[in-house]
Every structure is written in structure tokens, then in C-alpha cells.
Coordinates of C-alpha atoms in Angstrom, one line a residue:
X69 CA 115.2 114.7 107.6
X70 CA 118.6 113.2 106.8
X71 CA 117.5 109.8 107.7
X72 CA 115.0 109.8 104.8
X73 CA 117.6 110.3 102.1
X74 CA 120.2 107.9 103.3
X75 CA 120.6 104.6 101.5
X76 CA 121.2 101.5 103.6
X77 CA 122.7 98.4 102.1
X78 CA 121.0 95.2 102.9
X79 CA 123.0 92.6 104.8
X80 CA 123.5 90.5 101.6
X81 CA 126.1 93.0 100.5
X82 CA 128.2 92.8 103.6
X83 CA 131.5 91.1 102.8
X84 CA 130.4 90.2 99.3
X85 CA 133.2 90.4 96.7
X86 CA 131.3 89.5 93.6
X87 CA 127.7 88.7 93.1
X88 CA 124.3 89.7 91.7
X89 CA 121.8 91.7 93.7
X90 CA 119.4 89.6 95.8
X91 CA 116.6 89.4 93.4
X92 CA 118.6 88.0 90.5
X93 CA 118.8 84.2 90.3
X94 CA 118.4 81.0 88.3
X95 CA 115.0 80.7 86.5
X96 CA 114.4 84.4 86.4
X97 CA 112.7 86.4 83.7
X98 CA 114.3 89.6 82.5
X99 CA 112.4 92.3 80.6
X100 CA 112.5 91.8 76.8
X101 CA 112.7 94.3 74.0
X102 CA 112.1 97.1 73.3
X103 CA 113.5 97.9 76.8
X104 CA 116.9 96.7 78.0
X105 CA 117.1 94.7 81.2
X106 CA 119.0 96.3 84.0
X107 CA 121.4 94.0 85.9
X108 CA 123.4 95.0 89.0
X109 CA 125.3 93.5 91.8
X110 CA 128.3 93.7 94.1
X111 CA 132.1 93.7 93.6
X112 CA 135.3 95.1 94.8
X113 CA 135.3 98.9 94.6
X114 CA 137.3 100.4 91.8
X115 CA 137.5 97.2 89.7
X116 CA 135.7 96.2 86.5
X117 CA 133.0 93.5 86.3
X118 CA 132.3 91.8 83.0
X119 CA 128.7 90.6 82.4
X120 CA 128.2 88.0 79.6
X121 CA 125.0 86.6 78.3
X122 CA 125.4 83.2 76.6
X123 CA 123.0 80.9 74.8
X124 CA 123.0 77.2 73.9
X125 CA 126.4 75.7 73.8
X126 CA 127.9 78.5 75.7
X127 CA 128.0 80.9 72.7
X128 CA 128.3 84.4 74.1
X129 CA 125.6 86.7 72.6
X130 CA 126.4 89.8 74.5
X131 CA 129.1 91.2 76.8
X132 CA 129.1 94.3 79.0
X133 CA 131.6 95.9 81.3
X134 CA 130.7 97.8 84.4
X135 CA 132.8 99.7 87.0
X136 CA 132.3 98.9 90.7
X137 CA 131.4 102.1 92.5
X138 CA 132.7 102.9 96.0
X139 CA 131.9 103.0 98.8
X140 CA 128.7 101.1 98.0
X141 CA 130.6 98.4 96.1
X142 CA 127.9 98.1 93.5
X143 CA 128.0 97.8 89.7
X144 CA 125.2 98.3 87.2
X145 CA 124.8 97.6 83.5
X146 CA 121.9 97.7 81.0
X147 CA 121.7 94.7 78.6
X148 CA 120.9 95.3 75.0
X149 CA 117.2 94.7 74.2
X150 CA 116.6 91.0 73.7
X151 CA 113.8 89.2 71.9
X152 CA 111.6 87.0 74.0
X153 CA 112.7 83.5 74.8
X154 CA 115.6 81.5 76.2
X155 CA 117.2 79.8 78.0
X156 CA 120.3 81.8 78.6
X157 CA 123.1 81.9 81.1
X158 CA 124.2 85.2 82.7
X159 CA 127.7 85.5 84.1
X160 CA 129.4 88.2 86.1
X161 CA 133.2 88.0 86.2
X162 CA 135.8 89.9 88.1
X163 CA 139.4 88.7 87.6
X164 CA 139.5 85.0 88.2
X165 CA 136.2 85.0 90.0
X166 CA 132.8 84.5 88.3
X167 CA 129.2 83.9 89.2
X168 CA 126.7 82.4 86.8
X169 CA 122.9 82.4 86.7
X170 CA 121.2 79.7 84.5
X171 CA 117.8 79.1 82.9
X172 CA 117.2 82.8 82.3
X173 CA 114.4 83.9 79.9
X174 CA 113.4 87.2 78.4
X175 CA 109.7 88.1 78.5
X176 CA 107.5 90.6 80.4
X177 CA 108.1 91.4 84.1
X178 CA 105.1 92.4 86.3
X179 CA 105.3 93.7 89.9
X180 CA 102.4 92.7 92.2
X181 CA 102.0 94.7 95.4
X182 CA 99.4 95.6 98.1
X183 CA 97.9 94.1 101.2
X184 CA 96.3 90.8 102.2
X185 CA 94.1 90.3 99.2
X186 CA 97.2 90.4 97.1
X187 CA 99.0 88.2 99.6
X188 CA 96.4 85.4 99.6
X189 CA 97.9 82.3 98.1
X190 CA 96.4 79.9 95.6
X191 CA 95.8 77.5 98.5
X192 CA 93.1 79.9 99.8
X193 CA 91.0 80.6 96.7
X194 CA 88.1 78.9 95.1
X195 CA 88.9 75.6 93.3
X196 CA 92.4 75.7 94.9
X197 CA 93.2 72.0 94.3
X198 CA 92.5 72.3 90.6
X199 CA 94.5 75.6 90.3
X200 CA 97.5 74.0 92.1
X201 CA 97.4 70.9 90.0
X202 CA 97.5 73.2 86.9
X203 CA 100.7 74.9 87.9
X204 CA 103.0 72.5 86.2
X205 CA 101.5 73.4 82.8
X206 CA 103.0 76.9 83.0
X207 CA 106.8 76.5 83.3
X208 CA 107.4 79.8 81.5
X209 CA 105.5 81.8 84.1
X210 CA 108.2 82.4 86.7
X211 CA 107.6 83.6 90.3
X212 CA 109.6 85.6 92.9
X213 CA 108.4 86.9 96.3
X214 CA 110.1 89.4 98.5
X215 CA 109.7 88.7 102.2
X216 CA 107.8 91.2 104.3
X217 CA 110.2 93.8 105.6
X218 CA 110.2 97.4 106.8
X219 CA 112.8 100.0 107.2
X220 CA 113.1 103.6 108.4
X221 CA 115.5 104.4 105.5
X222 CA 115.5 103.5 101.8
X223 CA 117.3 100.2 101.3
X224 CA 119.4 99.5 98.2
X225 CA 118.7 95.8 98.2
X226 CA 116.1 93.5 99.7
X227 CA 116.8 92.3 103.2
X228 CA 115.1 88.9 102.8
X229 CA 113.4 86.8 100.1
X230 CA 110.5 84.4 100.7
X231 CA 110.7 82.8 97.3
X232 CA 113.7 83.1 95.0
X233 CA 113.0 82.9 91.2
X234 CA 111.2 79.6 90.7
X235 CA 109.3 77.5 88.2
X236 CA 105.8 77.3 89.5
X237 CA 104.8 74.2 91.6
X238 CA 101.8 73.4 93.8
X239 CA 104.1 73.8 96.8
X240 CA 105.4 77.4 96.0
X241 CA 101.9 78.6 94.9
X242 CA 100.2 77.1 97.9
X243 CA 102.8 77.5 100.5
X244 CA 100.5 78.7 103.3
X245 CA 97.8 81.2 104.1
X246 CA 98.9 84.8 103.3
X247 CA 102.5 83.8 102.6
X248 CA 103.6 83.1 99.1
X249 CA 102.8 83.0 96.3
X250 CA 100.0 85.6 95.5
X251 CA 97.0 84.0 93.8
X252 CA 96.0 87.2 92.0
X253 CA 99.6 87.7 90.8
X254 CA 99.9 84.1 89.6
X255 CA 96.6 84.0 87.8
X256 CA 97.2 87.4 86.2
X257 CA 100.6 86.0 84.9
X258 CA 99.0 82.8 83.7
X259 CA 96.2 84.6 81.8
X260 CA 98.8 87.0 80.3
X261 CA 100.9 84.0 79.2
X262 CA 97.9 82.4 77.6
X263 CA 97.3 85.6 75.6
X264 CA 101.0 86.5 74.8
X265 CA 102.6 83.0 74.5
X266 CA 105.9 84.1 75.8
X267 CA 107.6 84.1 79.2
X268 CA 106.1 86.2 82.1
X269 CA 108.0 87.0 85.3
X270 CA 106.0 87.8 88.4
X271 CA 107.5 89.7 91.4
X272 CA 105.4 89.8 94.6
X273 CA 105.9 92.5 97.3
X274 CA 102.8 92.5 99.6
X275 CA 102.0 92.7 103.3
X276 CA 98.6 92.3 104.8
X277 CA 96.8 95.0 106.8
X278 CA 99.0 97.8 105.4
X279 CA 97.8 101.3 104.4
X280 CA 98.9 103.1 101.2
X281 CA 100.9 105.5 103.3
X282 CA 103.4 102.7 104.2
X283 CA 103.9 102.0 100.5
X284 CA 104.4 105.7 99.6
X285 CA 107.7 107.5 99.5
X286 CA 108.1 110.8 101.4
X287 CA 107.8 112.6 98.1
X288 CA 104.3 111.1 97.5
X289 CA 103.2 111.8 101.0
X290 CA 104.3 115.5 100.8
X291 CA 102.5 115.8 97.5
X292 CA 99.2 115.1 99.4
X293 CA 100.1 117.3 102.4
X294 CA 100.9 114.4 104.7
X295 CA 103.8 115.2 106.9
X296 CA 106.1 112.7 108.7
X297 CA 103.4 112.0 111.4
X298 CA 100.9 111.0 108.7
X299 CA 99.1 108.6 111.1
X300 CA 98.2 111.3 113.5
X301 CA 94.5 111.2 114.4
X302 CA 94.4 115.0 114.1
X303 CA 94.8 114.7 110.4
X304 CA 91.7 112.6 109.8
X305 CA 88.3 112.3 111.4
X306 CA 87.7 108.8 110.0
X307 CA 90.5 106.9 111.8
X308 CA 89.2 104.2 114.0
X309 CA 90.2 104.8 117.7
X310 CA 91.5 101.2 117.6
X311 CA 94.0 102.0 114.8
X312 CA 97.4 102.7 116.2
X313 CA 100.0 103.1 113.4
X314 CA 103.2 101.0 114.1
X315 CA 105.4 98.5 112.5
X316 CA 104.4 97.9 108.8
X317 CA 101.7 100.5 109.0
X318 CA 104.2 103.3 109.6
X319 CA 104.4 105.8 106.7
X320 CA 107.0 104.9 104.0
X321 CA 108.5 101.9 105.8
X322 CA 107.4 99.4 103.1
X323 CA 108.4 101.7 100.3
X324 CA 111.8 101.8 101.9
X325 CA 112.3 98.1 102.4
X326 CA 110.2 96.4 99.7
X327 CA 109.8 98.8 96.7
X328 CA 112.9 101.0 96.7
X329 CA 115.3 98.0 96.4
X330 CA 113.5 97.0 93.2
X331 CA 113.8 100.3 91.4
X332 CA 116.7 99.2 89.2
X333 CA 114.5 96.4 87.8
X334 CA 113.1 96.9 84.3
X335 CA 109.3 96.4 84.5
X336 CA 106.4 95.9 82.0
X337 CA 103.6 96.8 84.5
X338 CA 102.3 96.9 88.0
X339 CA 99.3 95.2 89.6
X340 CA 98.0 96.7 92.9
X341 CA 95.4 95.3 95.3
X342 CA 95.2 97.5 98.3
X343 CA 92.8 99.9 100.0
X344 CA 91.0 97.9 102.7
X345 CA 93.2 99.5 105.4
X346 CA 92.4 102.9 104.1
X347 CA 88.7 102.4 104.6
X348 CA 89.6 103.1 108.2
X349 CA 92.6 105.4 107.8
X350 CA 92.7 108.7 105.7
X351 CA 89.8 107.4 103.6
X352 CA 89.1 110.7 102.0
X353 CA 92.7 111.4 101.2
X354 CA 92.9 108.3 99.0
X355 CA 91.8 110.4 96.0
X356 CA 95.2 112.0 96.3
X357 CA 97.5 109.4 97.9
X358 CA 96.7 106.7 95.3
X359 CA 97.3 108.9 92.2
X360 CA 100.4 110.3 93.9
X361 CA 101.7 106.8 94.6
X362 CA 101.2 105.8 91.0
X363 CA 103.0 108.9 89.6
X364 CA 105.8 108.5 92.1
X365 CA 106.4 104.8 91.4
X366 CA 106.4 105.5 87.7
X367 CA 109.0 108.2 88.1
X368 CA 111.2 106.2 90.4
X369 CA 111.2 103.0 88.3
X370 CA 111.9 105.0 85.2
X371 CA 114.9 106.8 86.8
X372 CA 116.1 103.7 88.7
X373 CA 116.2 101.6 85.5
X374 CA 118.2 104.2 83.6
X375 CA 115.1 105.1 81.5
X376 CA 114.4 101.5 80.5
X377 CA 111.0 101.2 82.4
X378 CA 108.7 103.4 80.4
X379 CA 107.6 106.7 82.1
X380 CA 103.9 105.8 81.8
X381 CA 104.3 102.4 83.4
X382 CA 101.0 100.5 83.0
X383 CA 99.4 100.3 86.4
X384 CA 96.4 98.0 87.1
X385 CA 94.5 97.8 90.3
X386 CA 91.6 95.9 91.9
X387 CA 88.5 97.7 93.0
X388 CA 87.5 96.9 96.6
X389 CA 84.8 94.3 96.9
X390 CA 81.6 94.8 98.9
X391 CA 82.5 94.2 102.6
X392 CA 79.2 93.6 104.3
X393 CA 76.0 93.5 102.3
X394 CA 73.4 96.2 103.2
X395 CA 75.8 97.7 105.8
X396 CA 75.1 101.4 106.6
X397 CA 78.9 102.0 106.8
X398 CA 79.9 103.8 103.5
X399 CA 83.7 103.8 104.0
X400 CA 84.3 101.0 101.5
X401 CA 82.0 102.7 98.9
X402 CA 83.8 106.0 99.4
X403 CA 87.2 104.3 99.1
X404 CA 86.1 102.7 95.8
X405 CA 85.1 106.1 94.5
X406 CA 88.5 107.5 95.5
X407 CA 90.3 104.6 93.8
X408 CA 89.4 106.3 90.5
X409 CA 90.5 109.8 91.8
X410 CA 86.8 110.7 92.2
X411 CA 86.1 110.4 88.4
X412 CA 84.4 107.0 88.4
X413 CA 86.4 105.4 85.6
X414 CA 90.0 104.8 84.6
X415 CA 92.0 105.6 82.6
X416 CA 91.3 109.3 83.3
X417 CA 93.2 112.6 83.2
X418 CA 94.4 112.2 86.8
X419 CA 95.3 108.5 86.3
X420 CA 96.5 107.9 82.7
X421 CA 97.7 104.5 81.7
X422 CA 95.7 102.7 84.4
X423 CA 93.1 100.0 84.4
X424 CA 90.8 98.6 87.1
X425 CA 89.4 95.2 87.8
X426 CA 85.8 95.7 89.1
X427 CA 85.3 93.5 92.2
X428 CA 82.3 95.0 94.0
X429 CA 80.1 92.1 92.7
X430 CA 82.5 89.5 94.2
X431 CA 81.4 89.8 97.9
X432 CA 82.1 86.6 99.8
X433 CA 80.5 86.8 103.3
X434 CA 81.1 83.1 103.9
X435 CA 84.9 83.3 103.3
X436 CA 86.7 81.6 106.1
X437 CA 89.2 84.4 106.0
X438 CA 86.5 87.0 106.6
X439 CA 84.3 88.7 104.0
X440 CA 87.0 91.3 103.4
X441 CA 88.9 88.5 101.7
X442 CA 86.8 87.1 98.9
X443 CA 88.0 83.7 97.5
X444 CA 87.1 84.3 93.9
X445 CA 90.4 85.5 92.7
X446 CA 90.0 84.0 89.2
X447 CA 87.5 86.7 88.1
X448 CA 89.7 89.4 89.7
X449 CA 92.8 88.3 87.8
X450 CA 90.8 87.7 84.5
X451 CA 89.5 91.2 84.6
X452 CA 92.9 92.6 85.4
X453 CA 94.4 90.7 82.5
X454 CA 91.8 92.1 80.1
X455 CA 92.7 95.6 81.3
X456 CA 96.4 94.9 80.8
X457 CA 95.8 93.6 77.3
X458 CA 93.8 96.8 76.4
X459 CA 95.9 99.4 78.2
X460 CA 99.4 98.0 78.5
X461 CA 99.4 96.0 75.3
X462 CA 97.1 98.2 73.2
X463 CA 94.8 95.4 72.0
X464 CA 91.9 96.8 70.1
X465 CA 88.3 95.9 70.2
X466 CA 88.6 94.2 73.6
X467 CA 85.8 94.7 76.1
X468 CA 87.6 95.3 79.4
X469 CA 85.4 97.8 81.2
X470 CA 81.8 98.9 81.7
X471 CA 79.0 98.8 80.9
X472 CA 78.5 102.5 81.6
X473 CA 75.2 104.3 81.8
X474 CA 74.7 106.7 78.9
X475 CA 71.3 108.0 80.0
X476 CA 69.1 108.0 83.2
X477 CA 65.5 109.1 83.4
X478 CA 63.7 109.3 86.8
X479 CA 60.0 108.6 86.5
X480 CA 58.8 110.0 89.8
X481 CA 55.1 109.1 89.3
X482 CA 55.9 105.4 88.8
X483 CA 58.8 105.2 91.2
X484 CA 61.2 104.1 88.5
X485 CA 64.7 105.0 87.5
X486 CA 65.3 103.9 83.8
X487 CA 69.0 103.5 82.9
X488 CA 70.4 103.1 79.4
X489 CA 73.8 101.4 79.2
X490 CA 76.5 101.3 76.6
X491 CA 76.5 97.5 76.5
X492 CA 73.9 94.8 76.7
X493 CA 73.2 93.7 80.3
X494 CA 72.4 90.2 81.4
X495 CA 70.7 89.7 84.8
X496 CA 71.8 86.3 86.1
X497 CA 70.4 86.5 89.7
X498 CA 68.6 89.0 91.9
X499 CA 69.0 88.4 95.6
X500 CA 67.3 91.4 97.1
X501 CA 65.3 94.4 96.1
X502 CA 68.1 96.9 96.5
X503 CA 69.9 99.5 94.3
X504 CA 72.8 101.7 95.2
X505 CA 74.0 104.8 93.3
X506 CA 77.0 106.9 94.2
X507 CA 77.7 110.5 93.5
X508 CA 80.5 112.2 95.5
X509 CA 79.1 115.7 95.3
X510 CA 75.4 116.4 95.9
X511 CA 73.5 117.5 92.8
X512 CA 72.4 121.1 92.5
X513 CA 68.7 121.7 93.4
X514 CA 67.9 122.6 89.8
X515 CA 69.5 119.5 88.3
X516 CA 67.2 118.0 85.6
X517 CA 65.8 114.6 86.3
X518 CA 67.3 113.1 83.1
X519 CA 70.8 113.2 81.7
X520 CA 72.8 111.5 79.1
X521 CA 74.8 111.8 76.0
X522 CA 71.8 112.9 74.0
X523 CA 70.4 115.4 76.5

């Protein structure tokens, strides 16, 4: 038990006398007003560190003082809320020593996490060459990627970084397959920038083939009745016999190494693309583990940022795409239903402040990366950004979900099911004579054959 509450300092802190935590750097984006950006780092215990923010010409616009705590040797301060824009320089000073970060902007910071569909780079998606060539047009969308890492204890700082804060280029957006930088995250940030017209900072923390249990804290697992051996086959009848939990699949190890170190960061929102692994592991617990993860991350980021990250942190996620067309296996369909906490739509009472990018129409059976990895990430990111604009930014009159059925009438004699939808439907292509409808619970035997808002 004790091992789960210890904090382990990442190697970057060893021997460091003065410096910022690993994920601060030149070119970074800090969260703008109304929140204050949290800044922290390392220093000599017992001494004071002065943090200064300066603008053009070196004019100091803000100065803060923080005490270095022992034995961790860390200091933390919260900057006053800043309007969008830049560039600024951020300096930490201790005695005659100082460290300066340059080309700092204030905007909105989004965390992107999940498994391989989040880790797919721009190099791997549809129209990759055009997307990579367009990168240079968005110098105010800044990118950062944590390196895949796991730990048995909660780390205070990241162990390794794949991509320090950078201005986007074709090289760092298309570095290699499933490395950095995330195509979904990049496109989401780019679309948000086009709508917001101010800087956007993107932080990627993703690892392919990982279940939600690995990204969950012990608190979140306990909330769903999952003990330390959450991968035990005895706990689930739908675990594949080929699935042996180890390494990055082990419960909580990615929370410990890749999320816990980021908790001091002030965030504007989260984008999540995960669930494929849980189509084979604890599928029917996802209706608990996913809402529990969302609630736990919100609480942890709010506390970790000294209350600067809002308690109802906007949380967007991607619905799983169809895996194999006309497959009798229903695990992906069940997982999609559980992604909404079995309510079929978000936001809902169990998942407030959330939004979903529908993706079940984006199946890509010819994908060279396997049909589980559709290459159309543009539609995914576009739908995510619409949800973010509606839910996170409160934009009114924006169509970002649906259409939803408002009435259904079964005409048994004609073999027809007539559906009425809340929005106009346009049928662009019909490949096969097929129709799928999902209901988690069987209907009572006396259920009428029509229902709707006017029945």
C-alpha cells in the first residue's frame, strides 16, 4: 500500500540547483486568463526563488517569490492571470544564478492522451504530405510530447521527453509511425486556433495498446471495485486468453509516470482517444472506469494547479470506429455504448462537461496500420473541435452532435422501421443492405412498437 502513495522525483531533479520542471521550455504556451498559470521547478531547499515575467525590451510585467521546499527541493508559484499573446521571457533567479525561458505565449493549453489512435502521427494519416506542408502556417500552435514511460509509484516530474516545446514543423509532426506528434492532437489544436485566433498549446501523453486501467489512479480503480490485481482474468469473463497484463498495460503505471507529473499544469481541456484495448479487457466495466477516470483527472488537475484548472475541466473523447464491417463480434459496439456511460449521448448526468467525436462511420479496413487505425483523422479532429467550441467555449447555435432519433415506428406488415430525426439527413452512399441498432437492456415484452417525444 505504501508504495502507491510515495512520490518519486524524476532523474531530472537529481543534483539540480536551479531550474524549471521538465515540461517548461522555450516556445511553450501557458494558460491565459481567467486562470493563472502554475510554474514550478527546482532549487536549493530553504532558499527563495524569484520568478519574473518580462515583455519586449526586457520590461518586467510580473514578479513572484517562492520558497524552495525540502526535502523535495521544489518551488511553485502561480502567475497572475495574463491576457492572450506574447512573446514573453520567464526567468527564475536564486542568488546570482538564473535560468530564462524565451518565446513564451499565453493561450489555451490542451492535454491529449490515450492509446495508438492518439499516438498516430501526421505522417500516417490521409493527405499526410499536404498536412505536413501546412504546418509552417501555424507558428502559434505549439507542441510538446512526453515520452512513453511507466512507474510503480507516482512521479513528481516526467522521466523523459520525446518533443520539448516546439514550433510545428513537418519533421516534428511527422517524426515516425506512432511516435510524435499526435495527428489528432495537432489537428484539434489547429482547428481551435482557426476558430479562436490566439495561441494554443498541445501536450501529448499517449502510448499504444494500453487499457484505461493503466491511465487510472488507484482512487479511480477502487471507485469501480477494481483492486490492485485489476488484470486478473477472474475479474472479467471477456479478457482474451492471449492478454497478459504487463509493462505499460499494468494498472496505474501510466497515470504514475505520464499524468501525475503534469498535475501542476494549468489546463483548458483534455482530448482522449482510447478504448480499443478495453474491447478485450474489462469491456463491461468501462461504463464505470471511464467516468471514474474523467472525474479523478478533473479533481487531480484542479488540486494540483492550486485551483487554477477548473473543477469541471472540459473533457472530449473519440468514439471508437467500426473495427471489422459485418463482424459478429460485438465488443467494439458494447465499448462504444459504455463510452457514454450507457446513456448513448454526452454530456449527460454521469459525464457532465464532456463531448464526443463520433467515429463509427470512419472505418478504414484498408489502413496499412490495420483497420483498428483509421487514417481519416481530419474528421475526428474536426468533430472534436466542434464539441470543444460548444461545450468548453460555450459557443451557441453550433451543430456539434446528432442527429438523434425523436420517433420510431415499426411497421411489421411492411417490414419497415420508420425513424424521425432531429436534423435533416443526407444519404451520400449506401454500400450494403444493413442496419444496426443498439440497446443495452432488452425491451420489456409489452413495449409499444412506437416511441418518441410526442408519444
